[in-house]
Short mmCIF file of C-alpha atoms and ligand atoms in Angstrom, two decimals:
data_model
loop_
_atom_site.label_atom_id
_atom_site.label_comp_id
_atom_site.label_asym_id
_atom_site.label_seq_id
_atom_site.Cartn_x
_atom_site.Cartn_y
_atom_site.Cartn_z
CA MET A 239 -43.04 -13.09 50.73
CA LYS A 240 -39.82 -11.14 51.01
CA GLN A 241 -37.02 -13.35 52.29
CA LYS A 242 -33.90 -12.53 54.27
CA ILE A 243 -30.79 -12.34 52.13
CA ILE A 244 -27.82 -14.46 53.09
CA THR A 245 -24.61 -12.49 53.10
CA LYS A 246 -20.85 -12.76 52.99
CA GLU A 247 -19.10 -16.09 53.33
CA ASN A 248 -22.09 -18.06 54.59
CA PRO A 249 -21.47 -21.73 53.58
CA ILE A 250 -24.88 -21.91 51.86
CA LEU A 251 -23.54 -19.57 49.19
CA ARG A 252 -20.78 -22.09 48.47
CA LYS A 253 -22.95 -25.22 48.41
CA GLN A 254 -23.48 -27.07 45.12
CA THR A 255 -26.99 -26.30 43.83
CA GLU A 256 -29.45 -28.96 42.74
CA GLU A 257 -31.41 -29.16 39.49
CA VAL A 258 -35.10 -28.32 39.68
CA LEU A 259 -37.22 -31.25 38.50
CA ASP A 260 -40.67 -30.13 39.56
CA PHE A 261 -42.31 -26.97 38.28
CA GLY A 262 -45.25 -27.16 40.66
CA ILE A 263 -46.61 -24.84 43.31
CA GLU A 264 -43.55 -25.10 45.56
CA THR A 265 -41.21 -23.88 42.81
CA GLN A 266 -43.71 -21.18 41.83
CA ASN A 267 -43.78 -19.90 45.41
CA ILE A 268 -39.99 -19.81 45.60
CA ILE A 269 -39.82 -17.81 42.36
CA ASP A 270 -42.47 -15.34 43.57
CA ASP A 271 -40.53 -14.86 46.82
CA MET A 272 -37.30 -14.31 44.88
CA ILE A 273 -38.85 -11.67 42.60
CA GLU A 274 -40.39 -9.85 45.56
CA THR A 275 -37.12 -9.98 47.52
CA MET A 276 -35.05 -8.75 44.58
CA ARG A 277 -37.42 -5.83 43.96
CA LYS A 278 -37.67 -4.82 47.62
CA GLU A 279 -33.87 -4.88 47.98
CA ASN A 280 -33.45 -2.78 44.80
CA GLY A 281 -31.33 -5.51 43.24
CA ILE A 282 -31.15 -6.35 39.55
CA GLY A 283 -30.78 -10.07 40.15
CA LEU A 284 -31.12 -12.76 42.80
CA ALA A 285 -30.15 -16.42 42.93
CA ALA A 286 -31.86 -19.08 45.08
CA PRO A 287 -28.79 -19.73 47.33
CA GLN A 288 -29.03 -16.09 48.44
CA ILE A 289 -32.29 -16.89 50.22
CA GLY A 290 -30.89 -20.14 51.55
CA LEU A 291 -32.08 -22.59 48.87
CA SER A 292 -29.52 -24.69 47.00
CA LYS A 293 -31.53 -24.81 43.79
CA LYS A 294 -30.69 -23.85 40.24
CA ILE A 295 -32.99 -20.83 39.98
CA PHE A 296 -32.22 -17.18 39.40
CA VAL A 297 -34.23 -14.10 38.55
CA CYS A 298 -33.13 -10.75 37.14
CA GLU A 299 -34.78 -7.53 36.05
CA PHE A 300 -33.77 -3.91 35.55
CA SER A 301 -36.15 -1.04 34.94
CA PRO A 302 -34.18 2.20 35.13
CA LYS A 303 -35.75 5.58 35.77
CA GLU A 304 -36.90 7.18 32.52
CA ASP A 305 -34.43 10.09 32.59
CA SER A 306 -31.40 7.98 33.60
CA GLY A 307 -30.33 7.20 30.03
CA LEU A 308 -29.69 3.57 31.05
CA SER A 309 -31.21 0.67 29.15
CA GLY A 310 -33.01 -1.92 31.20
CA PHE A 311 -33.92 -5.56 30.65
CA PRO A 312 -37.12 -7.52 31.28
CA LEU A 313 -37.93 -9.75 34.21
CA THR A 314 -36.16 -13.01 33.44
CA VAL A 315 -36.58 -16.26 35.36
CA PHE A 316 -34.06 -19.01 34.64
CA ILE A 317 -34.19 -22.58 35.91
CA ASN A 318 -31.37 -25.10 35.42
CA PRO A 319 -29.51 -22.60 33.19
CA LYS A 320 -26.35 -23.20 31.23
CA ILE A 321 -24.28 -20.59 29.39
CA ILE A 322 -23.67 -22.04 25.94
CA LYS A 323 -21.78 -19.19 24.27
CA SER A 324 -19.56 -16.38 25.56
CA SER A 325 -18.06 -13.61 23.46
CA LYS A 326 -14.30 -13.35 23.24
CA LYS A 327 -14.69 -9.63 23.77
CA LEU A 328 -14.51 -8.79 27.47
CA ALA A 329 -15.94 -5.81 29.27
CA THR A 330 -15.04 -4.38 32.67
CA MET A 331 -17.88 -3.10 34.82
CA VAL A 332 -18.44 -2.18 38.43
CA GLU A 333 -20.46 -4.95 40.04
CA GLY A 334 -22.26 -5.28 43.34
CA CYS A 335 -24.09 -8.16 45.00
CA LEU A 336 -26.96 -8.22 47.49
CA SER A 337 -24.93 -10.77 49.45
CA PHE A 338 -22.05 -8.27 49.78
CA PRO A 339 -23.79 -5.03 50.82
CA GLY A 340 -21.75 -1.93 50.05
CA MET A 341 -19.12 -3.79 48.06
CA GLU A 342 -18.44 -2.69 44.50
CA LEU A 343 -15.78 -4.44 42.47
CA LEU A 344 -14.42 -4.05 38.98
CA VAL A 345 -15.18 -7.33 37.23
CA LYS A 346 -14.11 -8.39 33.76
CA ARG A 347 -16.52 -10.71 31.93
CA PRO A 348 -17.56 -11.62 28.37
CA GLU A 349 -19.47 -8.70 26.87
CA SER A 350 -22.26 -10.92 25.48
CA ILE A 351 -23.51 -14.45 26.15
CA GLU A 352 -26.06 -17.01 25.10
CA ILE A 353 -27.78 -19.01 27.82
CA GLU A 354 -30.30 -21.85 27.73
CA GLY A 355 -32.52 -23.28 30.42
CA PHE A 356 -36.18 -23.33 31.42
CA ASP A 357 -38.66 -20.63 32.28
CA ARG A 358 -40.77 -20.84 35.43
CA TYR A 359 -43.28 -23.18 33.79
CA GLY A 360 -40.67 -25.60 32.49
CA LYS A 361 -40.61 -24.35 28.91
CA LYS A 362 -37.18 -24.42 27.30
CA ILE A 363 -35.75 -20.93 26.61
CA ILE A 364 -32.64 -19.47 25.02
CA VAL A 365 -31.61 -15.87 25.75
CA ARG A 366 -28.93 -13.86 23.95
CA ALA A 367 -27.83 -10.91 26.04
CA SER A 368 -25.17 -8.21 26.02
CA GLY A 369 -24.18 -5.28 28.21
CA LEU A 370 -25.72 -5.05 31.65
CA TYR A 371 -28.22 -7.87 30.91
CA ALA A 372 -25.37 -10.28 30.08
CA ARG A 373 -23.58 -9.05 33.17
CA ALA A 374 -26.54 -9.76 35.49
CA ILE A 375 -27.12 -13.22 33.99
CA GLN A 376 -23.47 -14.21 34.39
CA HIS A 377 -23.39 -12.91 37.96
CA GLU A 378 -26.52 -14.83 38.98
CA ASN A 379 -25.39 -17.93 37.09
CA ASP A 380 -22.15 -17.73 39.14
CA HIS A 381 -24.24 -18.03 42.31
CA LEU A 382 -25.63 -21.35 41.05
CA ASN A 383 -22.07 -22.60 40.61
CA SER A 384 -20.92 -21.48 44.08
CA THR A 385 -18.86 -18.62 42.65
CA LEU A 386 -19.05 -15.26 44.42
CA LEU A 387 -18.29 -11.65 43.50
CA THR A 388 -15.14 -11.67 45.59
CA ASP A 389 -13.73 -14.56 43.52
CA HIS A 390 -13.47 -12.13 40.62
CA LEU A 391 -11.31 -9.66 42.52
CA GLU A 392 -8.31 -8.47 40.55
CA GLU A 393 -6.24 -5.90 42.43
CA ILE A 394 -5.26 -2.74 40.61
CA ASP A 395 -1.75 -1.52 41.36
CA LEU A 396 -1.40 2.18 41.92
CA ALA A 397 1.11 4.79 43.02
CA PHE A 398 0.19 7.38 45.62
CA ILE A 399 1.95 10.71 45.24
CA GLY A 400 1.73 13.23 48.07
CA THR A 401 3.42 15.01 50.92
CA GLY A 402 0.98 17.13 52.97
CA ASP A 403 -1.96 16.24 55.24
CA LEU A 404 -4.64 16.47 52.55
CA GLY A 405 -3.96 12.97 51.18
CA LEU A 406 -3.76 11.10 54.51
CA GLU A 407 -7.32 9.78 54.50
CA ALA A 408 -7.17 8.89 50.79
CA LEU A 409 -3.99 6.87 51.30
CA GLU A 410 -5.50 5.07 54.27
CA LEU A 411 -8.75 4.21 52.45
CA LEU A 412 -6.95 3.08 49.29
CA HIS A 413 -4.71 0.84 51.36
CA ALA A 414 -7.72 -0.68 53.18
CA ASP A 415 -9.71 -1.31 49.97
CA SER A 416 -9.24 -4.80 48.56
CA GLN A 417 -9.67 -3.52 45.00
CA TYR A 418 -6.49 -1.44 45.12
CA ASN A 419 -2.89 -2.20 45.90
CA VAL A 420 -0.86 0.88 46.78
CA LYS A 421 2.47 -0.39 45.53
CA VAL A 422 4.50 2.73 46.23
CA VAL A 423 4.14 6.09 47.93
CA ILE A 424 6.14 8.83 46.24
CA THR A 425 6.75 11.80 48.51
CA SER A 426 8.86 14.95 48.62
CA LYS A 427 12.11 14.73 50.48
CA ILE A 428 11.80 17.47 53.09
CA VAL A 429 15.10 18.89 54.23
CA SER A 430 15.40 21.40 57.05
CA LYS A 431 16.48 24.85 55.91
CA GLN A 432 18.47 25.35 59.10
CA LYS A 433 21.58 23.27 59.71
CA ASN A 434 21.65 20.68 62.49
CA ARG A 435 17.86 20.81 62.75
CA LYS A 436 15.76 17.71 62.42
CA ALA A 437 13.75 17.64 59.18
CA PRO A 438 10.07 18.54 59.66
CA ILE A 439 7.66 15.61 59.82
CA ASN A 440 6.30 14.33 56.53
CA PRO A 441 2.83 12.95 57.47
CA ILE A 442 2.40 10.91 54.29
CA LYS A 443 5.78 9.25 54.71
CA GLU A 444 4.96 8.41 58.33
CA LEU A 445 1.60 6.88 57.40
CA ALA A 446 3.07 4.90 54.49
CA LYS A 447 5.74 3.44 56.77
CA ASN A 448 3.10 2.51 59.36
CA LEU A 449 1.02 0.77 56.70
CA GLY A 450 4.09 -1.06 55.42
CA ILE A 451 4.03 0.53 51.97
CA ASN A 452 7.17 1.09 49.95
CA VAL A 453 8.25 4.78 50.13
CA LEU A 454 10.13 6.62 47.40
CA GLU A 455 11.40 9.99 48.64
CA VAL A 456 12.22 12.39 45.84
CA GLU A 457 13.73 15.85 45.65
CA ASN A 458 12.46 16.15 42.09
CA ILE A 459 10.06 13.61 40.62
CA ASN A 460 11.09 14.66 37.10
CA ASP A 461 14.67 13.50 37.60
CA PRO A 462 15.42 10.94 34.82
CA LYS A 463 16.67 8.40 37.39
CA ILE A 464 13.44 8.70 39.39
CA ILE A 465 11.39 8.37 36.22
CA GLU A 466 13.28 5.14 35.41
CA THR A 467 12.58 3.80 38.90
CA ILE A 468 8.84 4.52 38.62
CA LYS A 469 8.72 3.02 35.13
CA ARG A 470 10.23 -0.22 36.37
CA SER A 471 7.28 -0.71 38.76
CA HIS A 472 4.87 -0.98 35.78
CA ILE A 473 2.16 0.98 37.58
CA LYS A 474 -0.45 2.46 35.27
CA LEU A 475 -2.65 4.38 37.72
CA GLY A 476 -1.68 7.18 40.11
CA VAL A 477 -3.45 9.19 42.80
CA MET A 478 -2.00 12.50 43.93
CA ALA A 479 -2.78 14.94 46.74
CA ASP A 480 -0.86 17.88 48.17
CA PHE A 481 2.45 16.95 46.51
CA GLY A 482 3.94 20.37 45.87
CA GLN A 483 6.13 19.55 42.88
CA ILE A 484 5.48 20.29 39.22
CA ILE A 485 4.84 17.08 37.27
CA LYS A 486 6.33 16.98 33.80
CA LYS A 487 5.00 15.10 30.78
CA GLU A 488 7.57 12.29 31.09
CA VAL A 489 6.11 11.41 34.50
CA LEU A 490 2.49 11.78 33.35
CA ASP A 491 3.19 9.44 30.44
CA ILE A 492 4.06 6.62 32.85
CA PHE A 493 0.50 6.56 34.17
CA SER A 494 -1.39 5.34 31.12
CA MET A 495 -4.63 5.01 33.15
CA GLY A 496 -4.20 8.54 34.46
CA LEU A 497 -2.82 10.41 37.45
CA ILE A 498 -5.79 11.58 39.50
CA ASN A 499 -5.33 14.70 41.58
CA ILE A 500 -7.38 15.51 44.68
CA HIS A 501 -7.72 19.29 44.69
CA PRO A 502 -9.47 21.02 47.64
CA SER A 503 -11.63 23.49 45.71
CA LEU A 504 -14.59 23.51 43.35
CA LEU A 505 -12.53 23.70 40.16
CA PRO A 506 -12.16 25.66 37.95
CA LYS A 507 -12.42 28.02 40.95
CA TYR A 508 -9.20 28.40 42.97
CA ARG A 509 -6.56 26.65 40.92
CA GLY A 510 -3.05 26.86 42.31
CA PRO A 511 -1.31 26.32 45.62
CA SER A 512 -3.62 27.89 48.28
CA PRO A 513 -7.27 27.01 47.56
CA VAL A 514 -8.29 26.32 51.17
CA GLN A 515 -6.76 29.52 52.54
CA GLN A 516 -8.33 31.58 49.75
CA THR A 517 -11.76 30.01 50.33
CA ILE A 518 -11.64 31.20 53.96
CA LEU A 519 -10.16 34.61 53.14
CA ASP A 520 -12.96 35.25 50.65
CA GLY A 521 -15.58 34.42 53.28
CA ASN A 522 -17.23 31.83 51.00
CA LYS A 523 -20.39 30.05 52.12
CA GLU A 524 -19.34 26.82 50.43
CA ALA A 525 -16.21 24.84 49.70
CA GLY A 526 -15.48 21.58 47.97
CA VAL A 527 -13.10 19.08 46.55
CA SER A 528 -12.46 18.03 42.95
CA LEU A 529 -10.93 14.93 41.42
CA ILE A 530 -9.19 15.78 38.17
CA LEU A 531 -6.82 14.18 35.74
CA THR A 532 -3.39 15.73 36.10
CA GLY A 533 -2.24 17.42 32.94
CA GLU A 534 0.67 19.64 32.08
CA LYS A 535 -1.25 22.81 32.91
CA MET A 536 -1.68 23.25 36.66
CA ASP A 537 -5.08 22.14 38.03
CA ALA A 538 -6.67 22.48 34.58
CA GLY A 539 -7.16 18.77 33.78
CA ASP A 540 -10.49 17.09 33.04
CA LEU A 541 -12.89 16.78 35.94
CA ILE A 542 -13.79 13.27 37.19
CA SER A 543 -16.02 14.19 40.11
CA GLN A 544 -16.70 16.88 42.66
CA ALA A 545 -18.25 17.21 46.12
CA LYS A 546 -19.57 20.41 47.67
CA ILE A 547 -19.99 21.27 51.35
CA ARG A 548 -21.55 24.20 53.21
CA LEU A 549 -19.31 26.17 55.54
CA ALA A 550 -20.20 27.33 59.05
CA GLY A 551 -17.89 30.30 58.66
CA THR A 552 -15.77 29.36 61.67
CA GLU A 553 -13.43 26.86 59.97
CA THR A 554 -9.68 27.29 60.13
CA THR A 555 -7.45 26.16 57.27
CA THR A 556 -6.27 23.20 59.36
CA ILE A 557 -9.83 22.03 60.09
CA LEU A 558 -11.19 22.66 56.60
CA LYS A 559 -8.25 20.93 54.95
CA GLN A 560 -8.72 17.89 57.14
CA TYR A 561 -12.45 17.83 56.38
CA LEU A 562 -11.91 18.23 52.64
CA GLY A 563 -9.27 15.49 52.82
CA GLU A 564 -11.90 13.13 54.26
CA ILE A 565 -14.56 14.19 51.74
CA GLY A 566 -12.05 13.82 48.91
CA ALA A 567 -10.98 10.36 50.06
CA ASN A 568 -14.57 9.11 50.13
CA LEU A 569 -15.30 10.72 46.78
CA LEU A 570 -12.22 8.98 45.38
CA LEU A 571 -13.20 5.54 46.67
CA ASN A 572 -16.78 6.00 45.45
CA THR A 573 -15.85 7.05 41.94
CA LEU A 574 -12.44 5.55 41.12
CA SER A 575 -13.76 2.18 39.92
CA TYR A 576 -16.34 3.88 37.70
CA TYR A 577 -13.53 5.95 36.21
CA VAL A 578 -11.38 2.84 35.67
CA SER A 579 -14.27 0.92 34.06
CA GLY A 580 -14.90 3.83 31.70
CA ASP A 581 -18.46 4.43 32.94
CA LEU A 582 -17.45 7.80 34.34
CA LYS A 583 -16.09 10.00 31.59
CA PRO A 584 -14.03 13.02 32.71
CA VAL A 585 -15.30 16.36 31.43
CA ARG A 586 -13.35 19.46 30.50
CA GLN A 587 -13.15 22.35 32.91
CA ASP A 588 -14.54 25.68 31.78
CA ASP A 589 -11.30 27.65 31.55
CA ASP A 590 -13.23 30.92 31.19
CA LYS A 591 -14.48 30.50 34.77
CA ALA A 592 -11.06 29.71 36.22
CA SER A 593 -9.59 31.67 39.12
CA TYR A 594 -6.14 31.33 40.62
CA THR A 595 -4.57 31.35 44.05
CA ARG A 596 -1.02 32.27 44.98
CA LEU A 597 1.48 31.10 47.53
CA PHE A 598 1.26 33.38 50.58
CA LYS A 599 4.26 35.14 52.11
CA PRO A 600 4.89 36.02 55.77
CA GLU A 601 3.98 39.70 55.15
CA ASN A 602 0.49 38.64 53.98
CA GLY A 603 -0.25 37.98 57.66
CA PHE A 604 0.17 41.62 58.64
CA VAL A 605 -2.89 43.53 59.89
CA ASP A 606 -3.21 47.03 61.39
CA GLU A 607 -5.86 49.55 62.45
CA ASN A 608 -6.84 50.03 58.78
CA THR A 609 -7.74 46.34 58.45
CA SER A 610 -11.43 45.61 59.01
CA GLU A 611 -12.41 43.41 61.94
CA ALA A 612 -14.09 40.94 59.62
CA GLU A 613 -10.91 40.62 57.59
CA VAL A 614 -8.76 40.12 60.69
CA GLU A 615 -11.06 37.29 61.80
CA ARG A 616 -10.92 35.59 58.38
CA LYS A 617 -7.16 35.98 58.19
CA VAL A 618 -6.70 34.45 61.65
CA ARG A 619 -8.62 31.38 60.46
CA ALA A 620 -7.02 31.23 56.99
CA PHE A 621 -3.45 31.67 58.23
CA ASP A 622 -3.76 29.55 61.41
CA LYS A 623 -0.90 27.28 60.50
CA TRP A 624 1.09 29.57 58.23
CA PRO A 625 2.05 32.40 57.79
CA LYS A 626 0.12 33.51 60.99
CA VAL A 627 -1.50 36.88 61.57
CA TYR A 628 0.37 39.66 63.35
CA THR A 629 0.15 43.34 64.12
CA VAL A 630 2.52 45.81 65.72
CA SER A 631 1.56 47.47 68.98
CA ASN A 632 3.82 49.93 70.78
CA GLY A 633 6.69 48.89 68.53
CA LYS A 634 6.28 45.20 69.48
CA ARG A 635 5.06 42.45 67.19
CA VAL A 636 1.98 40.55 68.42
CA GLN A 637 0.57 37.43 66.79
CA ILE A 638 -3.19 36.94 66.93
CA THR A 639 -3.64 33.18 67.21
CA ALA A 640 -7.39 32.89 67.87
CA ALA A 641 -10.31 35.27 67.36
CA HIS A 642 -14.00 35.18 66.52
CA LEU A 643 -16.87 37.49 65.65
CA ASP A 644 -19.61 37.97 68.26
CA GLU A 645 -23.35 38.19 67.55
CA ASP A 646 -22.99 41.81 66.42
CA LYS A 647 -20.14 40.82 64.05
CA LYS A 648 -17.68 42.57 66.34
CA LEU A 649 -14.18 41.12 66.59
CA VAL A 650 -13.34 39.30 69.81
CA ILE A 651 -9.66 38.45 70.16
CA ASP A 652 -9.21 35.22 72.14
CA ARG A 653 -5.50 34.36 72.11
CA VAL A 654 -2.32 36.25 71.27
CA LYS A 655 1.42 35.63 71.28
CA PRO A 656 3.53 38.72 71.95
CA GLU A 657 7.07 38.83 70.57
CA GLY A 658 9.40 36.66 72.66
CA LYS A 659 6.59 35.43 74.93
CA ASN A 660 4.36 32.36 75.11
CA GLU A 661 0.86 32.34 73.73
CA MET A 662 -1.67 33.74 76.22
CA ASN A 663 -5.31 34.73 76.66
CA TYR A 664 -6.01 38.18 75.30
CA SER A 665 -7.40 39.25 78.68
CA ASP A 666 -4.04 38.45 80.31
CA TYR A 667 -2.26 40.30 77.54
CA LEU A 668 -4.35 43.43 78.24
CA LEU A 669 -3.45 43.30 81.94
CA GLY A 670 0.26 43.30 81.15
CA TYR A 671 0.56 45.37 78.00
CA LYS A 672 -2.30 47.87 78.52
CA HIS A 673 -2.64 48.68 74.79
CA ALA A 674 -5.73 47.14 73.22
CA LEU A 675 -5.35 45.90 69.65
CA THR A 676 -7.91 47.80 67.60
CA PHE A 677 -9.12 47.41 64.03
CA ARG A 678 -11.54 49.13 61.71
CA ARG A 679 -15.21 48.38 62.44
CO1 CO B 1831 -24.85 -11.61 43.81
#
């Protein structure tokens, strides 16, 4: 019968287990229950304490799907086991545990082991195992010695590099994850272009301060003094999003485990500074986010993972960027440990399929009667934050701040901001200014 699995820090999981002396019907029933429970929970191993029994019994088994390329191991039942040999060579793998649902930790263990004990009928057995088999045996054997997955936690120090909104969610999730320790946040020093004006808000800096993380504000990350400062922190892994500065080789070299960039497009499509805006301008049906290794060539590094989403066609840059930031953060947390363990090998981008985006200028927001209605609508969404969409009517500049297409794909202007006035409904604008804003059908 399938049994309920005991989770988290339940004291039973920490209790000293007892040797099994009797191999009779009672023990046989326990073993059958354990096998059934393990299989139904899609686990590759289960120890008796996990179903509430402080006995030295564990089972393990892995039969991968045929096309998965993984190698499995047979159903193994161990009673009163003892690991008698462990290789000096260690391996790091991502490990989970049925008693810690959803948790995946990087755990370093001997690559191969030799274990002796008894099978379910009391016959003495010795098993030599390596790879995932050795991993499962050691994990289950831990359970019999009141050791849990979380006891193996070794934090990985990392640097977060970013300035704009895109990385907010990633920074927050990395900070909350017990596997990672965000030791420093490196961000661009934003100075106001106008004198006596307060500097614009840097959202990453604000968040880092709120989370109590060390902040390093830099005008140029490639400055030799800054490079020295980063080097002194001995951080090997970096995560970057929306930073806005070129990263030179001297900085990349610091991060021997890699500097992972969160880029809001399906690379190699839309490399460069404006992927989200260009996605909307092009009227694409899908968008996405890519995790790549930062190299010297912009956005051309090896691809770690990618997530694709379908677009409704009504997204603004602000909304889509926020959404892709959330998708990217989850993708990062789901794949980072597999990258670190070496299970996930980055692959080269197909440079032949690459396309590039440019930084937009204020004049890119200009539309007039020769601009199609569909284009006006896309521009309003793409340039919602910057550089804004404007036209000139009766010699006066008018910003179009919100618009949509109706069922017949006809442009409906919702909100405008005439020169020197506050933003208003388009219907109010028409009452005062009389001239309708018209575009090409
Ligand atoms: Co476990």
